[in-house]
């Protein structure tokens, strides 16, 4: 996350009050160095004695995803995890370790020509895509 204050400013600009629970949530998000779930955030907050409602967590995550502070990752099991955005590019892809959850972001996009050809072949006006590649990071492979 760029800074805690920037995230709180984004929340204010989106019409949300900067309450103590919301500030605690943003601080916990800023501490994360790997992908995390909303439930993990709730457990971390509870462990610190912070009473933050589930709806507050999900609304805050949605605002931070929509503003580009976080990326939402779609796991194969259907659950979502979140990761701090590391690149300025609006077009990002992710490599995700299936064992430890490590995430590597990259913005190179070599699938664009494939999508253009696919769109022409299927007469489909493709408006976007996201790419999440699952595998094992170097640490988990050894």
mmCIF file of C-alpha atoms in Angstrom:
data_model
loop_
_atom_site.group_PDB
_atom_site.id
_atom_site.type_symbol
_atom_site.label_atom_id
_atom_site.label_comp_id
_atom_site.label_asym_id
_atom_site.label_seq_id
_atom_site.Cartn_x
_atom_site.Cartn_y
_atom_site.Cartn_z
ATOM 1 C CA UNK A 1 0.000 0.000 0.000
ATOM 2 C CA UNK A 2 1.371 3.430 -0.808
ATOM 3 C CA UNK A 3 0.738 4.710 2.709
ATOM 4 C CA UNK A 4 -1.868 4.232 5.363
ATOM 5 C CA UNK A 5 -2.907 7.868 5.039
ATOM 6 C CA UNK A 6 -3.420 7.527 1.275
ATOM 7 C CA UNK A 7 -5.691 4.526 1.796
ATOM 8 C CA UNK A 8 -7.668 6.383 4.449
ATOM 9 C CA UNK A 9 -7.948 9.361 2.115
ATOM 10 C CA UNK A 10 -9.330 7.096 -0.617
ATOM 11 C CA UNK A 11 -11.923 5.765 1.811
ATOM 12 C CA UNK A 12 -12.939 9.323 2.766
ATOM 13 C CA UNK A 13 -13.203 10.337 -0.885
ATOM 14 C CA UNK A 14 -15.463 7.309 -1.401
ATOM 15 C CA UNK A 15 -17.834 8.569 1.279
ATOM 16 C CA UNK A 16 -16.656 6.474 4.234
ATOM 17 C CA UNK A 17 -15.824 7.918 7.633
ATOM 18 C CA UNK A 18 -12.343 7.176 8.941
ATOM 19 C CA UNK A 19 -13.299 5.412 12.144
ATOM 20 C CA UNK A 20 -10.932 3.727 14.594
ATOM 21 C CA UNK A 21 -11.950 0.245 13.352
ATOM 22 C CA UNK A 22 -11.390 1.244 9.722
ATOM 23 C CA UNK A 23 -7.989 2.737 10.591
ATOM 24 C CA UNK A 24 -7.034 -0.481 12.428
ATOM 25 C CA UNK A 25 -8.093 -2.495 9.376
ATOM 26 C CA UNK A 26 -5.996 -0.377 7.006
ATOM 27 C CA UNK A 27 -3.002 -0.670 9.338
ATOM 28 C CA UNK A 28 -3.329 -4.486 9.387
ATOM 29 C CA UNK A 29 -3.607 -4.568 5.590
ATOM 30 C CA UNK A 30 -0.457 -2.463 5.349
ATOM 31 C CA UNK A 31 1.432 -5.012 7.469
ATOM 32 C CA UNK A 32 0.627 -7.952 5.187
ATOM 33 C CA UNK A 33 3.486 -9.279 3.073
ATOM 34 C CA UNK A 34 1.515 -12.021 1.312
ATOM 35 C CA UNK A 35 -1.978 -12.602 -0.030
ATOM 36 C CA UNK A 36 -4.659 -12.540 2.665
ATOM 37 C CA UNK A 37 -8.363 -13.246 3.035
ATOM 38 C CA UNK A 38 -11.058 -11.156 4.666
ATOM 39 C CA UNK A 39 -11.413 -13.831 7.357
ATOM 40 C CA UNK A 40 -7.684 -13.626 8.120
ATOM 41 C CA UNK A 41 -8.023 -9.872 8.575
ATOM 42 C CA UNK A 42 -10.966 -10.385 10.922
ATOM 43 C CA UNK A 43 -8.936 -12.870 13.018
ATOM 44 C CA UNK A 44 -5.947 -10.516 13.167
ATOM 45 C CA UNK A 45 -8.176 -7.629 14.211
ATOM 46 C CA UNK A 46 -9.896 -9.730 16.885
ATOM 47 C CA UNK A 47 -6.480 -10.813 18.169
ATOM 48 C CA UNK A 48 -5.662 -7.153 18.755
ATOM 49 C CA UNK A 49 -8.941 -6.517 20.503
ATOM 50 C CA UNK A 50 -10.383 -4.536 17.579
ATOM 51 C CA UNK A 51 -14.124 -4.936 17.022
ATOM 52 C CA UNK A 52 -14.541 -4.547 13.266
ATOM 53 C CA UNK A 53 -17.674 -5.799 11.562
ATOM 54 C CA UNK A 54 -17.515 -8.256 8.694
ATOM 55 C CA UNK A 55 -19.418 -5.862 6.421
ATOM 56 C CA UNK A 56 -16.907 -3.091 7.185
ATOM 57 C CA UNK A 57 -14.044 -5.368 6.176
ATOM 58 C CA UNK A 58 -15.668 -6.358 2.879
ATOM 59 C CA UNK A 59 -16.759 -2.804 2.012
ATOM 60 C CA UNK A 60 -13.275 -1.489 2.772
ATOM 61 C CA UNK A 61 -11.646 -4.216 0.672
ATOM 62 C CA UNK A 62 -13.995 -3.408 -2.230
ATOM 63 C CA UNK A 63 -13.129 0.303 -2.103
ATOM 64 C CA UNK A 64 -9.384 -0.430 -1.956
ATOM 65 C CA UNK A 65 -9.645 -2.895 -4.868
ATOM 66 C CA UNK A 66 -11.694 -0.476 -6.980
ATOM 67 C CA UNK A 67 -9.197 2.316 -6.299
ATOM 68 C CA UNK A 68 -6.181 0.177 -7.256
ATOM 69 C CA UNK A 69 -4.645 -0.056 -3.770
ATOM 70 C CA UNK A 70 -5.325 -3.805 -3.594
ATOM 71 C CA UNK A 71 -5.790 -6.539 -6.161
ATOM 72 C CA UNK A 72 -8.413 -9.251 -5.644
ATOM 73 C CA UNK A 73 -7.156 -12.717 -6.565
ATOM 74 C CA UNK A 74 -9.472 -15.572 -7.462
ATOM 75 C CA UNK A 75 -8.262 -18.855 -6.012
ATOM 76 C CA UNK A 76 -9.057 -22.190 -7.664
ATOM 77 C CA UNK A 77 -11.264 -23.101 -4.679
ATOM 78 C CA UNK A 78 -13.512 -20.107 -5.405
ATOM 79 C CA UNK A 79 -12.322 -18.008 -2.467
ATOM 80 C CA UNK A 80 -10.840 -14.559 -2.863
ATOM 81 C CA UNK A 81 -7.562 -13.357 -1.488
ATOM 82 C CA UNK A 82 -6.195 -9.841 -1.601
ATOM 83 C CA UNK A 83 -2.721 -8.505 -2.183
ATOM 84 C CA UNK A 84 -1.274 -5.021 -2.033
ATOM 85 C CA UNK A 85 -0.713 -3.553 -5.472
ATOM 86 C CA UNK A 86 2.990 -3.348 -6.210
ATOM 87 C CA UNK A 87 2.974 -1.819 -9.670
ATOM 88 C CA UNK A 88 1.663 1.455 -11.031
ATOM 89 C CA UNK A 89 0.269 -0.218 -14.136
ATOM 90 C CA UNK A 90 -3.500 -0.646 -14.234
ATOM 91 C CA UNK A 91 -2.984 -3.898 -16.137
ATOM 92 C CA UNK A 92 -1.432 -6.477 -13.818
ATOM 93 C CA UNK A 93 -1.188 -10.238 -13.730
ATOM 94 C CA UNK A 94 -0.201 -12.555 -10.894
ATOM 95 C CA UNK A 95 1.820 -15.702 -10.279
ATOM 96 C CA UNK A 96 0.440 -17.379 -7.160
ATOM 97 C CA UNK A 97 2.142 -20.146 -5.182
ATOM 98 C CA UNK A 98 -0.368 -22.903 -4.476
ATOM 99 C CA UNK A 99 1.454 -23.911 -1.275
ATOM 100 C CA UNK A 100 2.499 -20.748 0.583
ATOM 101 C CA UNK A 101 0.351 -18.139 -1.170
ATOM 102 C CA UNK A 102 3.298 -16.017 -2.313
ATOM 103 C CA UNK A 103 2.299 -13.641 -5.106
ATOM 104 C CA UNK A 104 4.447 -12.138 -7.845
ATOM 105 C CA UNK A 105 2.867 -9.331 -9.838
ATOM 106 C CA UNK A 106 3.852 -8.615 -13.409
ATOM 107 C CA UNK A 107 2.495 -6.317 -16.079
ATOM 108 C CA UNK A 108 3.903 -7.874 -19.231
ATOM 109 C CA UNK A 109 1.024 -9.047 -21.375
ATOM 110 C CA UNK A 110 1.843 -11.385 -24.205
ATOM 111 C CA UNK A 111 -1.712 -12.723 -24.438
ATOM 112 C CA UNK A 112 -3.018 -9.589 -26.200
ATOM 113 C CA UNK A 113 -2.310 -10.954 -29.712
ATOM 114 C CA UNK A 114 -3.973 -14.253 -28.778
ATOM 115 C CA UNK A 115 -7.048 -12.423 -27.502
ATOM 116 C CA UNK A 116 -7.245 -10.287 -30.628
ATOM 117 C CA UNK A 117 -7.133 -13.396 -32.824
ATOM 118 C CA UNK A 118 -9.644 -15.159 -30.572
ATOM 119 C CA UNK A 119 -12.012 -12.197 -30.761
ATOM 120 C CA UNK A 120 -11.833 -12.127 -34.554
ATOM 121 C CA UNK A 121 -12.298 -15.878 -34.858
ATOM 122 C CA UNK A 122 -15.297 -15.967 -32.514
ATOM 123 C CA UNK A 123 -16.761 -12.575 -33.478
ATOM 124 C CA UNK A 124 -16.500 -11.574 -29.827
ATOM 125 C CA UNK A 125 -15.638 -8.024 -28.767
ATOM 126 C CA UNK A 126 -13.180 -8.731 -25.951
ATOM 127 C CA UNK A 127 -13.076 -5.861 -23.475
ATOM 128 C CA UNK A 128 -10.574 -7.149 -20.937
ATOM 129 C CA UNK A 129 -9.001 -10.041 -19.111
ATOM 130 C CA UNK A 130 -7.050 -10.989 -16.037
ATOM 131 C CA UNK A 131 -4.404 -13.650 -15.741
ATOM 132 C CA UNK A 132 -3.641 -15.597 -12.595
ATOM 133 C CA UNK A 133 -1.100 -18.381 -12.914
ATOM 134 C CA UNK A 134 -0.882 -21.002 -10.169
ATOM 135 C CA UNK A 135 2.169 -23.095 -9.378
ATOM 136 C CA UNK A 136 4.960 -23.499 -6.845
ATOM 137 C CA UNK A 137 7.428 -20.762 -5.961
ATOM 138 C CA UNK A 138 11.152 -21.554 -5.782
ATOM 139 C CA UNK A 139 11.052 -21.939 -1.993
ATOM 140 C CA UNK A 140 8.177 -24.438 -2.032
ATOM 141 C CA UNK A 141 9.692 -26.463 -4.887
ATOM 142 C CA UNK A 142 12.797 -27.259 -2.821
#
